[in-house]
Amino acid sequence: MSSFKNAMKSQHTHRERQQPTDRQHLGFLEKKKDYKVRAADYNAKQKVLKRLRMKAMDKNPDEFNYHMINSKIVEGEHVERWSDKRKRAAGETLSAEQVALMQTQDLNYVNSKRTSEKRKLEKLQSRLHLISSEGKTRNKHTLFVDSEKEKRELDLAARLDTHPALLDRTYNRPRLTHLKSGKFAANGVDAEQASALRKETAKVYKELEQRMNREEKLAVLQRKMEIKSLLKSEKNKPEKV
């Protein structure tokens, strides 16, 4: 029992001192752990500054550096020379025929990328049922009858045993018996498989939308490059009178 009392005596509740009321305007009262973090950061910055000072003091001012010849002073400000070199190189080493060849290669690259995107679009569209898409080839379902009278009186909904509102559907068109019994709802697929199928379909549709936008941007870029190349060609230059 005495050991328990001694243990209870040693377990004091240590409370942190708060900022006095008359010093509340100075903000949070800094604790020792806060001071240690601030002091370590300050000492680290001082070491960096000291190392930089020593490096500047030990540096030889006459030591060669490539920046000495790659820069110049214009009106008291340092200006890089590499931009001037590149401009001169582009103007002196490349002729008009070489520039035209480079532009033709760029146009061919854009054309090849657009063709690749078109093929990928067609492959994605073949995997999906694009019901509301424009330009989709309509499927044909040929029904044979014995006479013209039977052709005029033909009821497609009764012939296909489905609801009239479902005649335009090219897939998942249930019969009236399935609609009444509700068998088409389950269709042998559990909830997890249906959820995974919906996620996969949404993913493919998202990829299709991104590829359609990419193909449209490439088409605009290709038209602009073709117009620019056409305007620069010799055939479209105005004749001198």
PDB file of C-alpha atoms in Angstrom:
ATOM      1  CA  MET A   1       0.000   0.000   0.000  1.00  0.00           C
ATOM      2  CA  SER A   2       2.891   2.343   0.805  1.00  0.00           C
ATOM      3  CA  SER A   3       4.440   1.720  -2.623  1.00  0.00           C
ATOM      4  CA  PHE A   4       1.163   2.730  -4.229  1.00  0.00           C
ATOM      5  CA  LYS A   5       1.113   5.976  -2.231  1.00  0.00           C
ATOM      6  CA  ASN A   6       4.690   6.751  -3.219  1.00  0.00           C
ATOM      7  CA  ALA A   7       3.858   6.087  -6.859  1.00  0.00           C
ATOM      8  CA  MET A   8       0.879   8.429  -6.631  1.00  0.00           C
ATOM      9  CA  LYS A   9       3.069  11.153  -5.112  1.00  0.00           C
ATOM     10  CA  SER A  10       5.518  10.976  -8.020  1.00  0.00           C
ATOM     11  CA  GLN A  11       2.803  11.299 -10.661  1.00  0.00           C
ATOM     12  CA  HIS A  12       2.371  15.049 -10.721  1.00  0.00           C
ATOM     13  CA  THR A  13       0.351  16.791 -13.391  1.00  0.00           C
ATOM     14  CA  HIS A  14       2.748  19.164 -15.133  1.00  0.00           C
ATOM     15  CA  ARG A  15       0.942  22.128 -16.580  1.00  0.00           C
ATOM     16  CA  GLU A  16       2.503  24.454 -19.118  1.00  0.00           C
ATOM     17  CA  ARG A  17       2.693  28.084 -18.149  1.00  0.00           C
ATOM     18  CA  GLN A  18       0.390  30.258 -20.219  1.00  0.00           C
ATOM     19  CA  GLN A  19       0.985  33.757 -21.443  1.00  0.00           C
ATOM     20  CA  PRO A  20       0.085  36.267 -18.736  1.00  0.00           C
ATOM     21  CA  THR A  21      -3.023  38.316 -19.269  1.00  0.00           C
ATOM     22  CA  ASP A  22      -1.170  41.605 -19.605  1.00  0.00           C
ATOM     23  CA  ARG A  23       1.045  40.037 -22.356  1.00  0.00           C
ATOM     24  CA  GLN A  24      -1.699  38.422 -24.437  1.00  0.00           C
ATOM     25  CA  HIS A  25      -1.125  41.004 -27.186  1.00  0.00           C
ATOM     26  CA  LEU A  26       2.369  39.510 -27.764  1.00  0.00           C
ATOM     27  CA  GLY A  27       0.883  36.231 -28.952  1.00  0.00           C
ATOM     28  CA  PHE A  28       1.664  32.638 -28.033  1.00  0.00           C
ATOM     29  CA  LEU A  29       4.150  32.038 -25.230  1.00  0.00           C
ATOM     30  CA  GLU A  30       7.189  30.287 -26.655  1.00  0.00           C
ATOM     31  CA  LYS A  31       8.094  26.977 -24.984  1.00  0.00           C
ATOM     32  CA  LYS A  32      11.506  25.344 -24.862  1.00  0.00           C
ATOM     33  CA  LYS A  33      10.722  22.943 -27.710  1.00  0.00           C
ATOM     34  CA  ASP A  34       9.725  25.901 -29.883  1.00  0.00           C
ATOM     35  CA  TYR A  35      12.927  27.720 -28.995  1.00  0.00           C
ATOM     36  CA  LYS A  36      15.033  24.671 -29.873  1.00  0.00           C
ATOM     37  CA  VAL A  37      13.483  24.446 -33.330  1.00  0.00           C
ATOM     38  CA  ARG A  38      13.961  28.175 -33.937  1.00  0.00           C
ATOM     39  CA  ALA A  39      17.543  28.098 -32.648  1.00  0.00           C
ATOM     40  CA  ALA A  40      18.454  25.088 -34.824  1.00  0.00           C
ATOM     41  CA  ASP A  41      17.058  26.830 -37.910  1.00  0.00           C
ATOM     42  CA  TYR A  42      18.941  30.042 -37.087  1.00  0.00           C
ATOM     43  CA  ASN A  43      22.240  28.194 -36.526  1.00  0.00           C
ATOM     44  CA  ALA A  44      21.871  26.263 -39.776  1.00  0.00           C
ATOM     45  CA  LYS A  45      21.348  29.494 -41.727  1.00  0.00           C
ATOM     46  CA  GLN A  46      24.338  31.086 -40.013  1.00  0.00           C
ATOM     47  CA  LYS A  47      26.539  28.128 -41.018  1.00  0.00           C
ATOM     48  CA  VAL A  48      25.435  28.491 -44.650  1.00  0.00           C
ATOM     49  CA  LEU A  49      26.172  32.215 -44.617  1.00  0.00           C
ATOM     50  CA  LYS A  50      29.593  31.585 -43.057  1.00  0.00           C
ATOM     51  CA  ARG A  51      30.433  28.976 -45.692  1.00  0.00           C
ATOM     52  CA  LEU A  52      29.377  31.338 -48.497  1.00  0.00           C
ATOM     53  CA  ARG A  53      31.504  34.153 -47.025  1.00  0.00           C
ATOM     54  CA  MET A  54      34.551  31.887 -46.873  1.00  0.00           C
ATOM     55  CA  LYS A  55      33.942  30.763 -50.439  1.00  0.00           C
ATOM     56  CA  ALA A  56      33.725  34.358 -51.631  1.00  0.00           C
ATOM     57  CA  MET A  57      36.901  35.289 -49.730  1.00  0.00           C
ATOM     58  CA  ASP A  58      38.897  32.329 -51.123  1.00  0.00           C
ATOM     59  CA  LYS A  59      37.763  32.897 -54.721  1.00  0.00           C
ATOM     60  CA  ASN A  60      40.392  34.065 -57.216  1.00  0.00           C
ATOM     61  CA  PRO A  61      39.009  37.150 -59.029  1.00  0.00           C
ATOM     62  CA  ASP A  62      41.272  36.444 -62.030  1.00  0.00           C
ATOM     63  CA  GLU A  63      40.038  32.878 -62.468  1.00  0.00           C
ATOM     64  CA  PHE A  64      38.590  32.189 -65.930  1.00  0.00           C
ATOM     65  CA  ASN A  65      34.874  31.521 -66.242  1.00  0.00           C
ATOM     66  CA  TYR A  66      32.951  30.887 -69.458  1.00  0.00           C
ATOM     67  CA  HIS A  67      30.339  33.379 -68.372  1.00  0.00           C
ATOM     68  CA  MET A  68      32.970  36.073 -68.894  1.00  0.00           C
ATOM     69  CA  ILE A  69      32.781  35.573 -72.666  1.00  0.00           C
ATOM     70  CA  ASN A  70      29.106  34.495 -72.807  1.00  0.00           C
ATOM     71  CA  SER A  71      27.776  37.755 -71.391  1.00  0.00           C
ATOM     72  CA  LYS A  72      28.195  41.448 -72.009  1.00  0.00           C
ATOM     73  CA  ILE A  73      27.249  44.717 -70.354  1.00  0.00           C
ATOM     74  CA  VAL A  74      24.681  46.879 -72.120  1.00  0.00           C
ATOM     75  CA  GLU A  75      23.878  50.227 -70.485  1.00  0.00           C
ATOM     76  CA  GLY A  76      25.166  48.974 -67.136  1.00  0.00           C
ATOM     77  CA  GLU A  77      23.226  45.675 -67.176  1.00  0.00           C
ATOM     78  CA  HIS A  78      24.469  42.139 -67.846  1.00  0.00           C
ATOM     79  CA  VAL A  79      22.983  40.575 -70.990  1.00  0.00           C
ATOM     80  CA  GLU A  80      23.465  36.969 -72.099  1.00  0.00           C
ATOM     81  CA  ARG A  81      25.099  36.398 -75.477  1.00  0.00           C
ATOM     82  CA  TRP A  82      23.613  32.958 -76.183  1.00  0.00           C
ATOM     83  CA  SER A  83      20.369  34.435 -77.489  1.00  0.00           C
ATOM     84  CA  ASP A  84      22.272  36.512 -80.045  1.00  0.00           C
ATOM     85  CA  LYS A  85      24.299  33.477 -81.066  1.00  0.00           C
ATOM     86  CA  ARG A  86      21.208  31.386 -81.621  1.00  0.00           C
ATOM     87  CA  LYS A  87      19.567  34.131 -83.653  1.00  0.00           C
ATOM     88  CA  ARG A  88      22.663  34.486 -85.839  1.00  0.00           C
ATOM     89  CA  ALA A  89      22.976  30.718 -86.237  1.00  0.00           C
ATOM     90  CA  ALA A  90      19.343  30.370 -87.255  1.00  0.00           C
ATOM     91  CA  GLY A  91      19.667  33.189 -89.772  1.00  0.00           C
ATOM     92  CA  GLU A  92      23.046  32.261 -91.260  1.00  0.00           C
ATOM     93  CA  THR A  93      23.195  28.458 -91.326  1.00  0.00           C
ATOM     94  CA  LEU A  94      19.584  27.699 -92.365  1.00  0.00           C
ATOM     95  CA  SER A  95      18.521  28.590 -95.864  1.00  0.00           C
ATOM     96  CA  ALA A  96      14.953  29.166 -97.048  1.00  0.00           C
ATOM     97  CA  GLU A  97      14.786  25.629 -98.496  1.00  0.00           C
ATOM     98  CA  GLN A  98      15.902  24.119 -95.183  1.00  0.00           C
ATOM     99  CA  VAL A  99      13.298  26.102 -93.244  1.00  0.00           C
ATOM    100  CA  ALA A 100      10.601  24.950 -95.684  1.00  0.00           C
ATOM    101  CA  LEU A 101      11.770  21.336 -95.291  1.00  0.00           C
ATOM    102  CA  MET A 102      11.586  21.591 -91.495  1.00  0.00           C
ATOM    103  CA  GLN A 103       8.050  22.978 -91.691  1.00  0.00           C
ATOM    104  CA  THR A 104       7.059  20.148 -94.062  1.00  0.00           C
ATOM    105  CA  GLN A 105       8.429  17.590 -91.608  1.00  0.00           C
ATOM    106  CA  ASP A 106       6.450  19.196 -88.785  1.00  0.00           C
ATOM    107  CA  LEU A 107       3.293  19.031 -90.901  1.00  0.00           C
ATOM    108  CA  ASN A 108       3.917  15.360 -91.714  1.00  0.00           C
ATOM    109  CA  TYR A 109       4.407  14.611 -88.002  1.00  0.00           C
ATOM    110  CA  VAL A 110       1.123  16.298 -87.076  1.00  0.00           C
ATOM    111  CA  ASN A 111      -0.639  14.459 -89.898  1.00  0.00           C
ATOM    112  CA  SER A 112       0.715  11.090 -88.714  1.00  0.00           C
ATOM    113  CA  LYS A 113      -0.320  11.776 -85.106  1.00  0.00           C
ATOM    114  CA  ARG A 114      -3.823  12.728 -86.242  1.00  0.00           C
ATOM    115  CA  THR A 115      -4.092   9.531 -88.300  1.00  0.00           C
ATOM    116  CA  SER A 116      -3.012   7.506 -85.263  1.00  0.00           C
ATOM    117  CA  GLU A 117      -5.632   9.234 -83.090  1.00  0.00           C
ATOM    118  CA  LYS A 118      -8.322   8.505 -85.708  1.00  0.00           C
ATOM    119  CA  ARG A 119      -7.471   4.802 -85.666  1.00  0.00           C
ATOM    120  CA  LYS A 120      -7.597   4.697 -81.875  1.00  0.00           C
ATOM    121  CA  LEU A 121     -10.952   6.512 -81.955  1.00  0.00           C
ATOM    122  CA  GLU A 122     -12.392   3.965 -84.374  1.00  0.00           C
ATOM    123  CA  LYS A 123     -11.128   1.139 -82.173  1.00  0.00           C
ATOM    124  CA  LEU A 124     -12.761   2.667 -79.080  1.00  0.00           C
ATOM    125  CA  GLN A 125     -16.027   3.348 -80.905  1.00  0.00           C
ATOM    126  CA  SER A 126     -16.197  -0.282 -81.982  1.00  0.00           C
ATOM    127  CA  ARG A 127     -16.083  -1.305 -78.286  1.00  0.00           C
ATOM    128  CA  LEU A 128     -18.906   0.984 -77.216  1.00  0.00           C
ATOM    129  CA  HIS A 129     -22.564   1.346 -78.116  1.00  0.00           C
ATOM    130  CA  LEU A 130     -22.701   4.976 -79.200  1.00  0.00           C
ATOM    131  CA  ILE A 131     -26.452   5.268 -79.354  1.00  0.00           C
ATOM    132  CA  SER A 132     -26.682   9.034 -79.565  1.00  0.00           C
ATOM    133  CA  SER A 133     -23.633   9.625 -81.740  1.00  0.00           C
ATOM    134  CA  GLU A 134     -24.012  11.259 -85.123  1.00  0.00           C
ATOM    135  CA  GLY A 135     -22.943   9.524 -88.277  1.00  0.00           C
ATOM    136  CA  LYS A 136     -23.432   6.055 -86.861  1.00  0.00           C
ATOM    137  CA  THR A 137     -24.391   3.404 -89.406  1.00  0.00           C
ATOM    138  CA  ARG A 138     -27.933   2.185 -88.787  1.00  0.00           C
ATOM    139  CA  ASN A 139     -28.326  -1.526 -88.270  1.00  0.00           C
ATOM    140  CA  LYS A 140     -30.733  -3.408 -90.532  1.00  0.00           C
ATOM    141  CA  HIS A 141     -33.184  -6.031 -89.355  1.00  0.00           C
ATOM    142  CA  THR A 142     -34.965  -7.606 -92.312  1.00  0.00           C
ATOM    143  CA  LEU A 143     -38.353  -9.206 -91.760  1.00  0.00           C
ATOM    144  CA  PHE A 144     -39.957 -11.394 -94.430  1.00  0.00           C
ATOM    145  CA  VAL A 145     -43.713 -11.500 -95.051  1.00  0.00           C
ATOM    146  CA  ASP A 146     -45.903 -13.414 -97.480  1.00  0.00           C
ATOM    147  CA  SER A 147     -47.971 -10.589 -99.022  1.00  0.00           C
ATOM    148  CA  GLU A 148     -48.279  -6.819 -99.394  1.00  0.00           C
ATOM    149  CA  LYS A 149     -51.329  -6.803 -97.133  1.00  0.00           C
ATOM    150  CA  GLU A 150     -49.347  -8.463 -94.358  1.00  0.00           C
ATOM    151  CA  LYS A 151     -46.551  -5.952 -94.939  1.00  0.00           C
ATOM    152  CA  ARG A 152     -48.928  -2.985 -94.485  1.00  0.00           C
ATOM    153  CA  GLU A 153     -50.545  -4.483 -91.392  1.00  0.00           C
ATOM    154  CA  LEU A 154     -47.265  -5.602 -89.827  1.00  0.00           C
ATOM    155  CA  ASP A 155     -46.898  -4.645 -86.152  1.00  0.00           C
ATOM    156  CA  LEU A 156     -43.187  -4.626 -85.314  1.00  0.00           C
ATOM    157  CA  ALA A 157     -43.732  -4.546 -81.554  1.00  0.00           C
ATOM    158  CA  ALA A 158     -45.984  -7.605 -81.683  1.00  0.00           C
ATOM    159  CA  ARG A 159     -43.678  -9.360 -84.149  1.00  0.00           C
ATOM    160  CA  LEU A 160     -40.594  -8.811 -81.977  1.00  0.00           C
ATOM    161  CA  ASP A 161     -42.568  -9.385 -78.748  1.00  0.00           C
ATOM    162  CA  THR A 162     -41.369  -6.153 -77.122  1.00  0.00           C
ATOM    163  CA  HIS A 163     -42.620  -2.727 -76.065  1.00  0.00           C
ATOM    164  CA  PRO A 164     -43.012  -0.106 -78.854  1.00  0.00           C
ATOM    165  CA  ALA A 165     -40.740   2.300 -76.978  1.00  0.00           C
ATOM    166  CA  LEU A 166     -37.866  -0.219 -77.238  1.00  0.00           C
ATOM    167  CA  LEU A 167     -37.948  -0.689 -81.003  1.00  0.00           C
ATOM    168  CA  ASP A 168     -35.119   1.800 -81.647  1.00  0.00           C
ATOM    169  CA  ARG A 169     -32.727  -0.049 -79.357  1.00  0.00           C
ATOM    170  CA  THR A 170     -30.142  -2.211 -81.081  1.00  0.00           C
ATOM    171  CA  TYR A 171     -29.110  -4.074 -77.914  1.00  0.00           C
ATOM    172  CA  ASN A 172     -30.636  -5.245 -74.625  1.00  0.00           C
ATOM    173  CA  ARG A 173     -34.193  -5.265 -76.035  1.00  0.00           C
ATOM    174  CA  PRO A 174     -36.178  -7.446 -73.614  1.00  0.00           C
ATOM    175  CA  ARG A 175     -39.352  -9.303 -74.516  1.00  0.00           C
ATOM    176  CA  LEU A 176     -42.743  -8.558 -72.972  1.00  0.00           C
ATOM    177  CA  THR A 177     -42.584 -11.716 -70.896  1.00  0.00           C
ATOM    178  CA  HIS A 178     -39.266 -10.611 -69.423  1.00  0.00           C
ATOM    179  CA  LEU A 179     -40.661  -7.138 -68.743  1.00  0.00           C
ATOM    180  CA  LYS A 180     -43.593  -8.592 -66.848  1.00  0.00           C
ATOM    181  CA  SER A 181     -41.524 -11.079 -64.852  1.00  0.00           C
ATOM    182  CA  GLY A 182     -38.575  -8.754 -64.260  1.00  0.00           C
ATOM    183  CA  LYS A 183     -36.003 -11.360 -65.396  1.00  0.00           C
ATOM    184  CA  PHE A 184     -34.135  -8.866 -67.567  1.00  0.00           C
ATOM    185  CA  ALA A 185     -33.124  -6.803 -64.518  1.00  0.00           C
ATOM    186  CA  ALA A 186     -30.855  -9.430 -63.028  1.00  0.00           C
ATOM    187  CA  ASN A 187     -29.657 -10.975 -66.296  1.00  0.00           C
ATOM    188  CA  GLY A 188     -27.314 -13.285 -64.400  1.00  0.00           C
ATOM    189  CA  VAL A 189     -24.979 -10.467 -63.263  1.00  0.00           C
ATOM    190  CA  ASP A 190     -24.390  -9.718 -59.611  1.00  0.00           C
ATOM    191  CA  ALA A 191     -24.021  -6.228 -58.136  1.00  0.00           C
ATOM    192  CA  GLU A 192     -20.219  -6.279 -58.048  1.00  0.00           C
ATOM    193  CA  GLN A 193     -19.919  -7.266 -61.694  1.00  0.00           C
ATOM    194  CA  ALA A 194     -22.442  -4.604 -62.692  1.00  0.00           C
ATOM    195  CA  SER A 195     -20.533  -1.948 -60.728  1.00  0.00           C
ATOM    196  CA  ALA A 196     -17.220  -2.996 -62.278  1.00  0.00           C
ATOM    197  CA  LEU A 197     -18.810  -2.940 -65.738  1.00  0.00           C
ATOM    198  CA  ARG A 198     -20.172   0.579 -65.193  1.00  0.00           C
ATOM    199  CA  LYS A 199     -16.756   1.813 -64.018  1.00  0.00           C
ATOM    200  CA  GLU A 200     -15.021   0.258 -67.021  1.00  0.00           C
ATOM    201  CA  THR A 201     -17.578   1.792 -69.400  1.00  0.00           C
ATOM    202  CA  ALA A 202     -17.189   5.235 -67.804  1.00  0.00           C
ATOM    203  CA  LYS A 203     -13.410   4.935 -68.061  1.00  0.00           C
ATOM    204  CA  VAL A 204     -13.564   4.051 -71.760  1.00  0.00           C
ATOM    205  CA  TYR A 205     -16.004   6.898 -72.455  1.00  0.00           C
ATOM    206  CA  LYS A 206     -13.686   9.336 -70.680  1.00  0.00           C
ATOM    207  CA  GLU A 207     -10.739   8.134 -72.759  1.00  0.00           C
ATOM    208  CA  LEU A 208     -12.868   8.468 -75.885  1.00  0.00           C
ATOM    209  CA  GLU A 209     -13.752  12.073 -75.015  1.00  0.00           C
ATOM    210  CA  GLN A 210     -10.090  12.941 -74.405  1.00  0.00           C
ATOM    211  CA  ARG A 211      -9.014  11.389 -77.703  1.00  0.00           C
ATOM    212  CA  MET A 212     -11.784  13.214 -79.577  1.00  0.00           C
ATOM    213  CA  ASN A 213     -10.612  16.540 -78.114  1.00  0.00           C
ATOM    214  CA  ARG A 214      -6.995  15.689 -78.968  1.00  0.00           C
ATOM    215  CA  GLU A 215      -7.927  14.774 -82.544  1.00  0.00           C
ATOM    216  CA  GLU A 216      -9.890  18.008 -82.916  1.00  0.00           C
ATOM    217  CA  LYS A 217      -6.930  20.094 -81.707  1.00  0.00           C
ATOM    218  CA  LEU A 218      -4.591  18.254 -84.082  1.00  0.00           C
ATOM    219  CA  ALA A 219      -7.012  18.919 -86.935  1.00  0.00           C
ATOM    220  CA  VAL A 220      -7.036  22.656 -86.180  1.00  0.00           C
ATOM    221  CA  LEU A 221      -3.239  22.692 -85.942  1.00  0.00           C
ATOM    222  CA  GLN A 222      -2.915  20.801 -89.216  1.00  0.00           C
ATOM    223  CA  ARG A 223      -5.206  23.262 -91.030  1.00  0.00           C
ATOM    224  CA  LYS A 224      -3.254  26.224 -89.684  1.00  0.00           C
ATOM    225  CA  MET A 225       0.068  24.723 -90.740  1.00  0.00           C
ATOM    226  CA  GLU A 226      -1.286  23.890 -94.202  1.00  0.00           C
ATOM    227  CA  ILE A 227      -2.561  27.447 -94.676  1.00  0.00           C
ATOM    228  CA  LYS A 228       0.750  28.881 -93.468  1.00  0.00           C
ATOM    229  CA  SER A 229       2.707  26.616 -95.805  1.00  0.00           C
ATOM    230  CA  LEU A 230       0.393  27.486 -98.702  1.00  0.00           C
ATOM    231  CA  LEU A 231       0.825  31.201 -98.150  1.00  0.00           C
ATOM    232  CA  LYS A 232       4.617  30.865 -98.073  1.00  0.00           C
ATOM    233  CA  SER A 233       4.814  28.815-101.280  1.00  0.00           C
ATOM    234  CA  GLU A 234       6.097  30.367-104.505  1.00  0.00           C
ATOM    235  CA  LYS A 235       2.850  29.733-106.365  1.00  0.00           C
ATOM    236  CA  ASN A 236       0.826  32.083-104.162  1.00  0.00           C
ATOM    237  CA  LYS A 237       3.159  35.033-104.285  1.00  0.00           C
ATOM    238  CA  PRO A 238       1.640  38.124-105.968  1.00  0.00           C
ATOM    239  CA  GLU A 239       2.893  38.835-109.465  1.00  0.00           C
ATOM    240  CA  LYS A 240       4.807  41.990-110.094  1.00  0.00           C
ATOM    241  CA  VAL A 241       3.195  44.287-112.637  1.00  0.00           C
TER     242      VAL A 241
END
